[in-house]
Amino acid sequence: QVHGLVAKLIALNKSTRLASATRDTALLQTHMDERELELANKGSTVRSPTPAQEARDKHFESLHKRGFFRRLWLPKGDYIASKRK
């Protein structure tokens, strides 16, 4: 009898977790569809960058132009020594 009750509880837990997961998935899909509709009203797509993303790209592009991401120049002996470490 105990095994039968445990099996019923496990089956009940599986069914409730499955229902919860499907409900969450449906809710998430609904939110995604709503966002796509809002973007379509604006005339853009999901892949279109936001103004914040455009500003970030512009900022990092200017940093690249100014040389913030360049490797430091080392004399040949120092370069070889740094590669050995």
mmCIF file of C-alpha atoms in Angstrom:
data_model
loop_
_atom_site.group_PDB
_atom_site.id
_atom_site.type_symbol
_atom_site.label_atom_id
_atom_site.label_comp_id
_atom_site.label_asym_id
_atom_site.label_seq_id
_atom_site.Cartn_x
_atom_site.Cartn_y
_atom_site.Cartn_z
ATOM 1 C CA GLN A 1 0.000 0.000 0.000
ATOM 2 C CA VAL A 2 2.763 2.441 0.896
ATOM 3 C CA HIS A 3 4.464 1.899 -2.442
ATOM 4 C CA GLY A 4 1.203 2.566 -4.245
ATOM 5 C CA LEU A 5 0.694 5.848 -2.365
ATOM 6 C CA VAL A 6 4.266 6.936 -3.075
ATOM 7 C CA ALA A 7 3.803 6.112 -6.757
ATOM 8 C CA LYS A 8 0.592 8.192 -6.835
ATOM 9 C CA LEU A 9 2.363 11.120 -5.159
ATOM 10 C CA ILE A 10 5.210 10.913 -7.665
ATOM 11 C CA ALA A 11 2.755 10.826 -10.573
ATOM 12 C CA LEU A 12 0.861 13.803 -9.113
ATOM 13 C CA ASN A 13 4.121 15.733 -8.682
ATOM 14 C CA LYS A 14 5.108 14.990 -12.297
ATOM 15 C CA SER A 15 1.764 16.168 -13.632
ATOM 16 C CA THR A 16 1.781 19.405 -11.583
ATOM 17 C CA ARG A 17 5.364 20.199 -12.597
ATOM 18 C CA LEU A 18 4.517 19.516 -16.242
ATOM 19 C CA ALA A 19 1.489 21.807 -16.054
ATOM 20 C CA SER A 20 3.565 24.533 -14.417
ATOM 21 C CA ALA A 21 6.308 24.226 -17.030
ATOM 22 C CA THR A 22 3.874 24.368 -19.952
ATOM 23 C CA ARG A 23 2.116 27.384 -18.404
ATOM 24 C CA ASP A 24 5.452 29.188 -17.950
ATOM 25 C CA THR A 25 6.483 28.379 -21.518
ATOM 26 C CA ALA A 26 3.185 29.668 -22.887
ATOM 27 C CA LEU A 27 3.491 32.863 -20.835
ATOM 28 C CA LEU A 28 7.034 33.435 -22.045
ATOM 29 C CA GLN A 29 5.996 32.876 -25.654
ATOM 30 C CA THR A 30 3.151 35.365 -25.193
ATOM 31 C CA HIS A 31 5.565 38.002 -23.907
ATOM 32 C CA MET A 32 7.903 37.371 -26.838
ATOM 33 C CA ASP A 33 5.038 37.702 -29.313
ATOM 34 C CA GLU A 34 3.881 40.955 -27.680
ATOM 35 C CA ARG A 35 7.381 42.393 -27.931
ATOM 36 C CA GLU A 36 7.644 41.422 -31.587
ATOM 37 C CA LEU A 37 4.311 43.134 -32.272
ATOM 38 C CA GLU A 38 5.456 46.312 -30.495
ATOM 39 C CA LEU A 39 8.671 46.322 -32.494
ATOM 40 C CA ALA A 40 6.727 45.747 -35.722
ATOM 41 C CA ASN A 41 4.575 48.793 -34.917
ATOM 42 C CA LYS A 42 7.763 50.837 -34.595
ATOM 43 C CA GLY A 43 9.071 49.410 -37.858
ATOM 44 C CA SER A 44 12.012 47.501 -36.423
ATOM 45 C CA THR A 45 12.857 43.869 -35.790
ATOM 46 C CA VAL A 46 14.224 41.860 -32.898
ATOM 47 C CA ARG A 47 17.701 42.134 -34.421
ATOM 48 C CA SER A 48 17.559 45.944 -34.651
ATOM 49 C CA PRO A 49 19.871 47.533 -32.074
ATOM 50 C CA THR A 50 18.361 49.664 -29.348
ATOM 51 C CA PRO A 51 19.564 53.252 -28.874
ATOM 52 C CA ALA A 52 21.584 52.118 -25.849
ATOM 53 C CA GLN A 53 23.292 49.411 -27.921
ATOM 54 C CA GLU A 54 24.068 51.905 -30.681
ATOM 55 C CA ALA A 55 25.598 54.320 -28.145
ATOM 56 C CA ARG A 56 27.667 51.497 -26.664
ATOM 57 C CA ASP A 57 28.962 50.466 -30.102
ATOM 58 C CA LYS A 58 29.865 54.067 -30.893
ATOM 59 C CA HIS A 59 31.678 54.438 -27.559
ATOM 60 C CA PHE A 60 33.753 51.281 -28.017
ATOM 61 C CA GLU A 61 34.497 52.188 -31.630
ATOM 62 C CA SER A 62 35.935 55.511 -30.456
ATOM 63 C CA LEU A 63 37.990 53.679 -27.813
ATOM 64 C CA HIS A 64 39.376 51.369 -30.517
ATOM 65 C CA LYS A 65 40.262 54.380 -32.669
ATOM 66 C CA ARG A 66 42.073 56.019 -29.748
ATOM 67 C CA GLY A 67 44.076 52.822 -29.193
ATOM 68 C CA PHE A 68 42.873 51.733 -25.772
ATOM 69 C CA PHE A 69 42.847 48.075 -26.820
ATOM 70 C CA ARG A 70 46.246 47.955 -28.537
ATOM 71 C CA ARG A 71 48.996 45.779 -27.174
ATOM 72 C CA LEU A 72 51.858 47.636 -25.587
ATOM 73 C CA TRP A 73 55.066 47.884 -27.602
ATOM 74 C CA LEU A 74 58.019 46.237 -25.911
ATOM 75 C CA PRO A 75 61.658 46.028 -26.882
ATOM 76 C CA LYS A 76 62.534 42.667 -28.393
ATOM 77 C CA GLY A 77 64.318 41.355 -25.287
ATOM 78 C CA ASP A 78 61.394 42.274 -23.018
ATOM 79 C CA TYR A 79 58.926 40.773 -25.479
ATOM 80 C CA ILE A 80 60.782 37.437 -25.515
ATOM 81 C CA ALA A 81 61.040 37.481 -21.716
ATOM 82 C CA SER A 82 57.288 38.109 -21.364
ATOM 83 C CA LYS A 83 56.539 35.224 -23.702
ATOM 84 C CA ARG A 84 58.661 32.842 -21.610
ATOM 85 C CA LYS A 85 56.625 33.468 -18.453
#
